[in-house]
Amino acid sequence: MRHTPRFHCPDASLHAGAVLALSASAAHHARVVLRLRDGDAVTLFNARDGEWQGAVDQADKRGVTVTLGA
């Protein structure tokens, strides 16, 4: 069983269908350390909106974007 990576996004508005760019440090960790690729599952969370499941849309040198599910 593979662990789903979690990323704290304190300033983001998390809601169904949102497309979010990870911060530079989180994107580096996702792409270089965890080696996440397009389609990989992730979880984004903050104190205001809770925890949301999503998938990586784009993971390249420009950054990492995630689309949140319902």
PDB file of N, CA, C and O in Angstrom:
ATOM      1  N   MET A   1       0.840  -1.178   0.000  1.00  0.00           N
ATOM      2  CA  MET A   1       0.000   0.000   0.000  1.00  0.00           C
ATOM      3  C   MET A   1       0.889   1.248   0.000  1.00  0.00           C
ATOM      4  O   MET A   1       1.793   1.381   0.798  1.00  0.00           O
ATOM      5  N   ARG A   2       0.625   2.149  -0.895  1.00  0.00           N
ATOM      6  CA  ARG A   2       1.429   3.351  -1.037  1.00  0.00           C
ATOM      7  C   ARG A   2       0.791   4.506  -0.271  1.00  0.00           C
ATOM      8  O   ARG A   2      -0.415   4.715  -0.309  1.00  0.00           O
ATOM      9  N   HIS A   3       1.615   5.267   0.389  1.00  0.00           N
ATOM     10  CA  HIS A   3       1.182   6.438   1.148  1.00  0.00           C
ATOM     11  C   HIS A   3       0.837   7.580   0.198  1.00  0.00           C
ATOM     12  O   HIS A   3       1.573   7.852  -0.744  1.00  0.00           O
ATOM     13  N   THR A   4      -0.266   8.266   0.450  1.00  0.00           N
ATOM     14  CA  THR A   4      -0.642   9.434  -0.347  1.00  0.00           C
ATOM     15  C   THR A   4      -0.001  10.674   0.273  1.00  0.00           C
ATOM     16  O   THR A   4      -0.272  10.994   1.426  1.00  0.00           O
ATOM     17  N   PRO A   5       0.845  11.373  -0.468  1.00  0.00           N
ATOM     18  CA  PRO A   5       1.506  12.563   0.071  1.00  0.00           C
ATOM     19  C   PRO A   5       0.505  13.664   0.423  1.00  0.00           C
ATOM     20  O   PRO A   5      -0.488  13.861  -0.281  1.00  0.00           O
ATOM     21  N   ARG A   6       0.772  14.377   1.521  1.00  0.00           N
ATOM     22  CA  ARG A   6      -0.062  15.488   1.981  1.00  0.00           C
ATOM     23  C   ARG A   6       0.747  16.780   1.931  1.00  0.00           C
ATOM     24  O   ARG A   6       1.911  16.794   2.303  1.00  0.00           O
ATOM     25  N   PHE A   7       0.093  17.854   1.476  1.00  0.00           N
ATOM     26  CA  PHE A   7       0.741  19.151   1.389  1.00  0.00           C
ATOM     27  C   PHE A   7      -0.122  20.202   2.065  1.00  0.00           C
ATOM     28  O   PHE A   7      -1.322  20.290   1.797  1.00  0.00           O
ATOM     29  N   HIS A   8       0.488  20.991   2.937  1.00  0.00           N
ATOM     30  CA  HIS A   8      -0.198  22.075   3.625  1.00  0.00           C
ATOM     31  C   HIS A   8      -0.243  23.287   2.703  1.00  0.00           C
ATOM     32  O   HIS A   8       0.793  23.729   2.200  1.00  0.00           O
ATOM     33  N   CYS A   9      -1.434  23.808   2.485  1.00  0.00           N
ATOM     34  CA  CYS A   9      -1.634  24.971   1.608  1.00  0.00           C
ATOM     35  C   CYS A   9      -2.405  26.029   2.391  1.00  0.00           C
ATOM     36  O   CYS A   9      -3.616  26.204   2.200  1.00  0.00           O
ATOM     37  N   PRO A  10      -1.723  26.742   3.288  1.00  0.00           N
ATOM     38  CA  PRO A  10      -2.420  27.649   4.219  1.00  0.00           C
ATOM     39  C   PRO A  10      -3.162  28.807   3.565  1.00  0.00           C
ATOM     40  O   PRO A  10      -4.168  29.267   4.096  1.00  0.00           O
ATOM     41  N   ASP A  11      -2.713  29.286   2.425  1.00  0.00           N
ATOM     42  CA  ASP A  11      -3.335  30.448   1.794  1.00  0.00           C
ATOM     43  C   ASP A  11      -4.287  30.093   0.658  1.00  0.00           C
ATOM     44  O   ASP A  11      -4.929  30.985   0.099  1.00  0.00           O
ATOM     45  N   ALA A  12      -4.393  28.822   0.325  1.00  0.00           N
ATOM     46  CA  ALA A  12      -5.227  28.403  -0.803  1.00  0.00           C
ATOM     47  C   ALA A  12      -6.685  28.247  -0.378  1.00  0.00           C
ATOM     48  O   ALA A  12      -6.983  27.934   0.766  1.00  0.00           O
ATOM     49  N   SER A  13      -7.585  28.464  -1.315  1.00  0.00           N
ATOM     50  CA  SER A  13      -9.002  28.199  -1.115  1.00  0.00           C
ATOM     51  C   SER A  13      -9.277  26.821  -1.710  1.00  0.00           C
ATOM     52  O   SER A  13      -9.269  26.652  -2.930  1.00  0.00           O
ATOM     53  N   LEU A  14      -9.475  25.849  -0.850  1.00  0.00           N
ATOM     54  CA  LEU A  14      -9.658  24.465  -1.293  1.00  0.00           C
ATOM     55  C   LEU A  14     -11.146  24.173  -1.479  1.00  0.00           C
ATOM     56  O   LEU A  14     -11.941  24.365  -0.563  1.00  0.00           O
ATOM     57  N   HIS A  15     -11.506  23.718  -2.681  1.00  0.00           N
ATOM     58  CA  HIS A  15     -12.891  23.355  -2.988  1.00  0.00           C
ATOM     59  C   HIS A  15     -12.888  22.423  -4.191  1.00  0.00           C
ATOM     60  O   HIS A  15     -11.888  22.325  -4.920  1.00  0.00           O
ATOM     61  N   ALA A  16     -14.000  21.752  -4.406  1.00  0.00           N
ATOM     62  CA  ALA A  16     -14.116  20.781  -5.501  1.00  0.00           C
ATOM     63  C   ALA A  16     -13.812  21.436  -6.838  1.00  0.00           C
ATOM     64  O   ALA A  16     -14.303  22.520  -7.151  1.00  0.00           O
ATOM     65  N   GLY A  17     -12.957  20.797  -7.618  1.00  0.00           N
ATOM     66  CA  GLY A  17     -12.615  21.273  -8.949  1.00  0.00           C
ATOM     67  C   GLY A  17     -11.543  22.343  -9.006  1.00  0.00           C
ATOM     68  O   GLY A  17     -11.152  22.755 -10.091  1.00  0.00           O
ATOM     69  N   ALA A  18     -11.058  22.790  -7.862  1.00  0.00           N
ATOM     70  CA  ALA A  18     -10.024  23.829  -7.840  1.00  0.00           C
ATOM     71  C   ALA A  18      -8.729  23.315  -8.454  1.00  0.00           C
ATOM     72  O   ALA A  18      -8.361  22.156  -8.253  1.00  0.00           O
ATOM     73  N   VAL A  19      -8.063  24.169  -9.204  1.00  0.00           N
ATOM     74  CA  VAL A  19      -6.749  23.858  -9.761  1.00  0.00           C
ATOM     75  C   VAL A  19      -5.755  24.769  -9.046  1.00  0.00           C
ATOM     76  O   VAL A  19      -5.861  25.990  -9.127  1.00  0.00           O
ATOM     77  N   LEU A  20      -4.807  24.169  -8.332  1.00  0.00           N
ATOM     78  CA  LEU A  20      -3.884  24.926  -7.494  1.00  0.00           C
ATOM     79  C   LEU A  20      -2.442  24.614  -7.847  1.00  0.00           C
ATOM     80  O   LEU A  20      -2.103  23.476  -8.164  1.00  0.00           O
ATOM     81  N   ALA A  21      -1.599  25.624  -7.761  1.00  0.00           N
ATOM     82  CA  ALA A  21      -0.158  25.445  -7.924  1.00  0.00           C
ATOM     83  C   ALA A  21       0.451  25.316  -6.535  1.00  0.00           C
ATOM     84  O   ALA A  21       0.152  26.122  -5.648  1.00  0.00           O
ATOM     85  N   LEU A  22       1.285  24.313  -6.327  1.00  0.00           N
ATOM     86  CA  LEU A  22       1.980  24.165  -5.055  1.00  0.00           C
ATOM     87  C   LEU A  22       3.042  25.248  -4.927  1.00  0.00           C
ATOM     88  O   LEU A  22       3.564  25.746  -5.931  1.00  0.00           O
ATOM     89  N   SER A  23       3.361  25.606  -3.697  1.00  0.00           N
ATOM     90  CA  SER A  23       4.436  26.573  -3.460  1.00  0.00           C
ATOM     91  C   SER A  23       5.735  26.019  -4.039  1.00  0.00           C
ATOM     92  O   SER A  23       5.853  24.810  -4.289  1.00  0.00           O
ATOM     93  N   ALA A  24       6.719  26.870  -4.229  1.00  0.00           N
ATOM     94  CA  ALA A  24       7.992  26.441  -4.824  1.00  0.00           C
ATOM     95  C   ALA A  24       8.643  25.317  -4.016  1.00  0.00           C
ATOM     96  O   ALA A  24       9.120  24.334  -4.590  1.00  0.00           O
ATOM     97  N   SER A  25       8.648  25.443  -2.696  1.00  0.00           N
ATOM     98  CA  SER A  25       9.288  24.406  -1.874  1.00  0.00           C
ATOM     99  C   SER A  25       8.490  23.109  -1.898  1.00  0.00           C
ATOM    100  O   SER A  25       9.068  22.015  -1.967  1.00  0.00           O
ATOM    101  N   ALA A  26       7.150  23.204  -1.860  1.00  0.00           N
ATOM    102  CA  ALA A  26       6.318  21.995  -1.923  1.00  0.00           C
ATOM    103  C   ALA A  26       6.433  21.331  -3.293  1.00  0.00           C
ATOM    104  O   ALA A  26       6.488  20.100  -3.400  1.00  0.00           O
ATOM    105  N   ALA A  27       6.491  22.139  -4.355  1.00  0.00           N
ATOM    106  CA  ALA A  27       6.635  21.597  -5.707  1.00  0.00           C
ATOM    107  C   ALA A  27       7.973  20.878  -5.865  1.00  0.00           C
ATOM    108  O   ALA A  27       8.046  19.799  -6.454  1.00  0.00           O
ATOM    109  N   HIS A  28       9.035  21.473  -5.325  1.00  0.00           N
ATOM    110  CA  HIS A  28      10.346  20.822  -5.378  1.00  0.00           C
ATOM    111  C   HIS A  28      10.299  19.477  -4.651  1.00  0.00           C
ATOM    112  O   HIS A  28      10.780  18.468  -5.166  1.00  0.00           O
ATOM    113  N   HIS A  29       9.715  19.463  -3.469  1.00  0.00           N
ATOM    114  CA  HIS A  29       9.618  18.222  -2.698  1.00  0.00           C
ATOM    115  C   HIS A  29       8.794  17.175  -3.449  1.00  0.00           C
ATOM    116  O   HIS A  29       9.183  16.004  -3.521  1.00  0.00           O
ATOM    117  N   ALA A  30       7.669  17.597  -4.034  1.00  0.00           N
ATOM    118  CA  ALA A  30       6.803  16.674  -4.768  1.00  0.00           C
ATOM    119  C   ALA A  30       7.505  16.086  -5.991  1.00  0.00           C
ATOM    120  O   ALA A  30       7.440  14.885  -6.245  1.00  0.00           O
ATOM    121  N   ARG A  31       8.181  16.937  -6.729  1.00  0.00           N
ATOM    122  CA  ARG A  31       8.774  16.510  -8.002  1.00  0.00           C
ATOM    123  C   ARG A  31      10.115  15.812  -7.837  1.00  0.00           C
ATOM    124  O   ARG A  31      10.354  14.763  -8.435  1.00  0.00           O
ATOM    125  N   VAL A  32      10.995  16.361  -7.003  1.00  0.00           N
ATOM    126  CA  VAL A  32      12.360  15.845  -6.900  1.00  0.00           C
ATOM    127  C   VAL A  32      12.480  14.748  -5.844  1.00  0.00           C
ATOM    128  O   VAL A  32      13.051  13.695  -6.101  1.00  0.00           O
ATOM    129  N   VAL A  33      11.929  15.007  -4.665  1.00  0.00           N
ATOM    130  CA  VAL A  33      12.086  14.045  -3.568  1.00  0.00           C
ATOM    131  C   VAL A  33      11.104  12.882  -3.712  1.00  0.00           C
ATOM    132  O   VAL A  33      11.498  11.715  -3.672  1.00  0.00           O
ATOM    133  N   LEU A  34       9.811  13.200  -3.872  1.00  0.00           N
ATOM    134  CA  LEU A  34       8.795  12.143  -3.969  1.00  0.00           C
ATOM    135  C   LEU A  34       8.631  11.587  -5.382  1.00  0.00           C
ATOM    136  O   LEU A  34       7.999  10.556  -5.565  1.00  0.00           O
ATOM    137  N   ARG A  35       9.164  12.313  -6.365  1.00  0.00           N
ATOM    138  CA  ARG A  35       9.091  11.903  -7.774  1.00  0.00           C
ATOM    139  C   ARG A  35       7.656  11.692  -8.253  1.00  0.00           C
ATOM    140  O   ARG A  35       7.352  10.732  -8.960  1.00  0.00           O
ATOM    141  N   LEU A  36       6.781  12.611  -7.862  1.00  0.00           N
ATOM    142  CA  LEU A  36       5.393  12.531  -8.306  1.00  0.00           C
ATOM    143  C   LEU A  36       5.305  12.863  -9.784  1.00  0.00           C
ATOM    144  O   LEU A  36       6.062  13.686 -10.298  1.00  0.00           O
ATOM    145  N   ARG A  37       4.375  12.228 -10.445  1.00  0.00           N
ATOM    146  CA  ARG A  37       4.161  12.420 -11.875  1.00  0.00           C
ATOM    147  C   ARG A  37       2.703  12.766 -12.130  1.00  0.00           C
ATOM    148  O   ARG A  37       1.851  12.625 -11.245  1.00  0.00           O
ATOM    149  N   ASP A  38       2.392  13.161 -13.344  1.00  0.00           N
ATOM    150  CA  ASP A  38       1.018  13.472 -13.725  1.00  0.00           C
ATOM    151  C   ASP A  38       0.105  12.294 -13.380  1.00  0.00           C
ATOM    152  O   ASP A  38       0.433  11.142 -13.666  1.00  0.00           O
ATOM    153  N   GLY A  39      -1.028  12.620 -12.732  1.00  0.00           N
ATOM    154  CA  GLY A  39      -2.009  11.600 -12.375  1.00  0.00           C
ATOM    155  C   GLY A  39      -1.854  11.016 -10.977  1.00  0.00           C
ATOM    156  O   GLY A  39      -2.757  10.337 -10.496  1.00  0.00           O
ATOM    157  N   ASP A  40      -0.728  11.264 -10.316  1.00  0.00           N
ATOM    158  CA  ASP A  40      -0.527  10.731  -8.968  1.00  0.00           C
ATOM    159  C   ASP A  40      -1.470  11.405  -7.973  1.00  0.00           C
ATOM    160  O   ASP A  40      -1.755  12.595  -8.069  1.00  0.00           O
ATOM    161  N   ALA A  41      -1.944  10.629  -7.008  1.00  0.00           N
ATOM    162  CA  ALA A  41      -2.857  11.130  -5.982  1.00  0.00           C
ATOM    163  C   ALA A  41      -2.095  11.911  -4.918  1.00  0.00           C
ATOM    164  O   ALA A  41      -0.991  11.530  -4.527  1.00  0.00           O
ATOM    165  N   VAL A  42      -2.691  13.010  -4.457  1.00  0.00           N
ATOM    166  CA  VAL A  42      -2.148  13.816  -3.370  1.00  0.00           C
ATOM    167  C   VAL A  42      -3.310  14.295  -2.505  1.00  0.00           C
ATOM    168  O   VAL A  42      -4.470  14.257  -2.916  1.00  0.00           O
ATOM    169  N   THR A  43      -2.983  14.778  -1.315  1.00  0.00           N
ATOM    170  CA  THR A  43      -3.962  15.385  -0.429  1.00  0.00           C
ATOM    171  C   THR A  43      -3.467  16.781  -0.072  1.00  0.00           C
ATOM    172  O   THR A  43      -2.309  16.945   0.296  1.00  0.00           O
ATOM    173  N   LEU A  44      -4.345  17.778  -0.208  1.00  0.00           N
ATOM    174  CA  LEU A  44      -4.031  19.141   0.189  1.00  0.00           C
ATOM    175  C   LEU A  44      -4.903  19.483   1.385  1.00  0.00           C
ATOM    176  O   LEU A  44      -6.052  19.052   1.467  1.00  0.00           O
ATOM    177  N   PHE A  45      -4.346  20.263   2.312  1.00  0.00           N
ATOM    178  CA  PHE A  45      -5.131  20.616   3.494  1.00  0.00           C
ATOM    179  C   PHE A  45      -4.757  21.991   4.014  1.00  0.00           C
ATOM    180  O   PHE A  45      -3.685  22.513   3.731  1.00  0.00           O
ATOM    181  N   ASN A  46      -5.693  22.571   4.764  1.00  0.00           N
ATOM    182  CA  ASN A  46      -5.444  23.801   5.518  1.00  0.00           C
ATOM    183  C   ASN A  46      -6.447  23.851   6.674  1.00  0.00           C
ATOM    184  O   ASN A  46      -7.351  23.012   6.759  1.00  0.00           O
ATOM    185  N   ALA A  47      -6.281  24.814   7.564  1.00  0.00           N
ATOM    186  CA  ALA A  47      -7.129  24.893   8.752  1.00  0.00           C
ATOM    187  C   ALA A  47      -8.538  25.380   8.422  1.00  0.00           C
ATOM    188  O   ALA A  47      -9.480  25.051   9.127  1.00  0.00           O
ATOM    189  N   ARG A  48      -8.699  26.115   7.342  1.00  0.00           N
ATOM    190  CA  ARG A  48      -9.990  26.705   6.995  1.00  0.00           C
ATOM    191  C   ARG A  48     -10.899  25.740   6.240  1.00  0.00           C
ATOM    192  O   ARG A  48     -12.085  25.632   6.533  1.00  0.00           O
ATOM    193  N   ASP A  49     -10.352  25.041   5.233  1.00  0.00           N
ATOM    194  CA  ASP A  49     -11.174  24.221   4.340  1.00  0.00           C
ATOM    195  C   ASP A  49     -11.061  22.726   4.582  1.00  0.00           C
ATOM    196  O   ASP A  49     -11.744  21.938   3.924  1.00  0.00           O
ATOM    197  N   GLY A  50     -10.177  22.306   5.466  1.00  0.00           N
ATOM    198  CA  GLY A  50     -10.018  20.881   5.750  1.00  0.00           C
ATOM    199  C   GLY A  50      -9.092  20.191   4.772  1.00  0.00           C
ATOM    200  O   GLY A  50      -8.191  20.804   4.204  1.00  0.00           O
ATOM    201  N   GLU A  51      -9.362  18.912   4.554  1.00  0.00           N
ATOM    202  CA  GLU A  51      -8.485  18.058   3.736  1.00  0.00           C
ATOM    203  C   GLU A  51      -9.209  17.662   2.456  1.00  0.00           C
ATOM    204  O   GLU A  51     -10.368  17.250   2.505  1.00  0.00           O
ATOM    205  N   TRP A  52      -8.524  17.781   1.327  1.00  0.00           N
ATOM    206  CA  TRP A  52      -9.104  17.481   0.016  1.00  0.00           C
ATOM    207  C   TRP A  52      -8.199  16.550  -0.772  1.00  0.00           C
ATOM    208  O   TRP A  52      -6.989  16.754  -0.830  1.00  0.00           O
ATOM    209  N   GLN A  53      -8.800  15.555  -1.412  1.00  0.00           N
ATOM    210  CA  GLN A  53      -8.075  14.648  -2.290  1.00  0.00           C
ATOM    211  C   GLN A  53      -7.957  15.287  -3.663  1.00  0.00           C
ATOM    212  O   GLN A  53      -8.877  15.967  -4.122  1.00  0.00           O
ATOM    213  N   GLY A  54      -6.825  15.056  -4.318  1.00  0.00           N
ATOM    214  CA  GLY A  54      -6.614  15.610  -5.647  1.00  0.00           C
ATOM    215  C   GLY A  54      -5.647  14.753  -6.437  1.00  0.00           C
ATOM    216  O   GLY A  54      -5.187  13.712  -5.968  1.00  0.00           O
ATOM    217  N   ALA A  55      -5.355  15.199  -7.637  1.00  0.00           N
ATOM    218  CA  ALA A  55      -4.416  14.501  -8.515  1.00  0.00           C
ATOM    219  C   ALA A  55      -3.497  15.522  -9.166  1.00  0.00           C
ATOM    220  O   ALA A  55      -3.918  16.641  -9.495  1.00  0.00           O
ATOM    221  N   VAL A  56      -2.253  15.139  -9.369  1.00  0.00           N
ATOM    222  CA  VAL A  56      -1.269  16.002 -10.027  1.00  0.00           C
ATOM    223  C   VAL A  56      -1.657  16.154 -11.492  1.00  0.00           C
ATOM    224  O   VAL A  56      -1.878  15.171 -12.189  1.00  0.00           O
ATOM    225  N   ASP A  57      -1.788  17.397 -11.937  1.00  0.00           N
ATOM    226  CA  ASP A  57      -2.060  17.683 -13.350  1.00  0.00           C
ATOM    227  C   ASP A  57      -0.768  17.803 -14.127  1.00  0.00           C
ATOM    228  O   ASP A  57      -0.651  17.315 -15.239  1.00  0.00           O
ATOM    229  N   GLN A  58       0.156  18.530 -13.545  1.00  0.00           N
ATOM    230  CA  GLN A  58       1.416  18.832 -14.217  1.00  0.00           C
ATOM    231  C   GLN A  58       2.525  18.841 -13.180  1.00  0.00           C
ATOM    232  O   GLN A  58       2.394  19.462 -12.136  1.00  0.00           O
ATOM    233  N   ALA A  59       3.592  18.133 -13.471  1.00  0.00           N
ATOM    234  CA  ALA A  59       4.772  18.123 -12.599  1.00  0.00           C
ATOM    235  C   ALA A  59       5.999  18.261 -13.484  1.00  0.00           C
ATOM    236  O   ALA A  59       6.420  17.301 -14.130  1.00  0.00           O
ATOM    237  N   ASP A  60       6.535  19.476 -13.552  1.00  0.00           N
ATOM    238  CA  ASP A  60       7.730  19.709 -14.350  1.00  0.00           C
ATOM    239  C   ASP A  60       8.560  20.816 -13.694  1.00  0.00           C
ATOM    240  O   ASP A  60       8.252  21.250 -12.602  1.00  0.00           O
ATOM    241  N   LYS A  61       9.592  21.274 -14.387  1.00  0.00           N
ATOM    242  CA  LYS A  61      10.499  22.271 -13.811  1.00  0.00           C
ATOM    243  C   LYS A  61       9.818  23.598 -13.500  1.00  0.00           C
ATOM    244  O   LYS A  61      10.275  24.362 -12.683  1.00  0.00           O
ATOM    245  N   ARG A  62       8.688  23.865 -14.156  1.00  0.00           N
ATOM    246  CA  ARG A  62       7.968  25.113 -13.902  1.00  0.00           C
ATOM    247  C   ARG A  62       7.156  25.056 -12.619  1.00  0.00           C
ATOM    248  O   ARG A  62       6.763  26.078 -12.082  1.00  0.00           O
ATOM    249  N   GLY A  63       6.852  23.853 -12.134  1.00  0.00           N
ATOM    250  CA  GLY A  63       6.077  23.712 -10.907  1.00  0.00           C
ATOM    251  C   GLY A  63       5.175  22.489 -10.942  1.00  0.00           C
ATOM    252  O   GLY A  63       5.256  21.657 -11.839  1.00  0.00           O
ATOM    253  N   VAL A  64       4.315  22.417  -9.944  1.00  0.00           N
ATOM    254  CA  VAL A  64       3.376  21.306  -9.823  1.00  0.00           C
ATOM    255  C   VAL A  64       1.988  21.893  -9.621  1.00  0.00           C
ATOM    256  O   VAL A  64       1.772  22.723  -8.739  1.00  0.00           O
ATOM    257  N   THR A  65       1.036  21.464 -10.455  1.00  0.00           N
ATOM    258  CA  THR A  65      -0.363  21.867 -10.285  1.00  0.00           C
ATOM    259  C   THR A  65      -1.189  20.643  -9.931  1.00  0.00           C
ATOM    260  O   THR A  65      -0.901  19.538 -10.380  1.00  0.00           O
ATOM    261  N   VAL A  66      -2.215  20.881  -9.118  1.00  0.00           N
ATOM    262  CA  VAL A  66      -3.080  19.818  -8.612  1.00  0.00           C
ATOM    263  C   VAL A  66      -4.530  20.217  -8.848  1.00  0.00           C
ATOM    264  O   VAL A  66      -4.904  21.372  -8.622  1.00  0.00           O
ATOM    265  N   THR A  67      -5.365  19.266  -9.281  1.00  0.00           N
ATOM    266  CA  THR A  67      -6.797  19.479  -9.373  1.00  0.00           C
ATOM    267  C   THR A  67      -7.466  18.688  -8.267  1.00  0.00           C
ATOM    268  O   THR A  67      -7.188  17.498  -8.096  1.00  0.00           O
ATOM    269  N   LEU A  68      -8.317  19.378  -7.501  1.00  0.00           N
ATOM    270  CA  LEU A  68      -9.015  18.736  -6.393  1.00  0.00           C
ATOM    271  C   LEU A  68     -10.276  18.046  -6.878  1.00  0.00           C
ATOM    272  O   LEU A  68     -10.950  18.524  -7.790  1.00  0.00           O
ATOM    273  N   GLY A  69     -10.597  16.935  -6.243  1.00  0.00           N
ATOM    274  CA  GLY A  69     -11.808  16.184  -6.579  1.00  0.00           C
ATOM    275  C   GLY A  69     -13.018  16.705  -5.824  1.00  0.00           C
ATOM    276  O   GLY A  69     -12.955  17.712  -5.115  1.00  0.00           O
ATOM    277  N   ALA A  70     -14.109  15.998  -5.972  1.00  0.00           N
ATOM    278  CA  ALA A  70     -15.378  16.381  -5.323  1.00  0.00           C
ATOM    279  C   ALA A  70     -15.354  16.060  -3.843  1.00  0.00           C
ATOM    280  O   ALA A  70     -14.662  15.225  -3.384  1.00  0.00           O
TER     281      ALA A  70
END
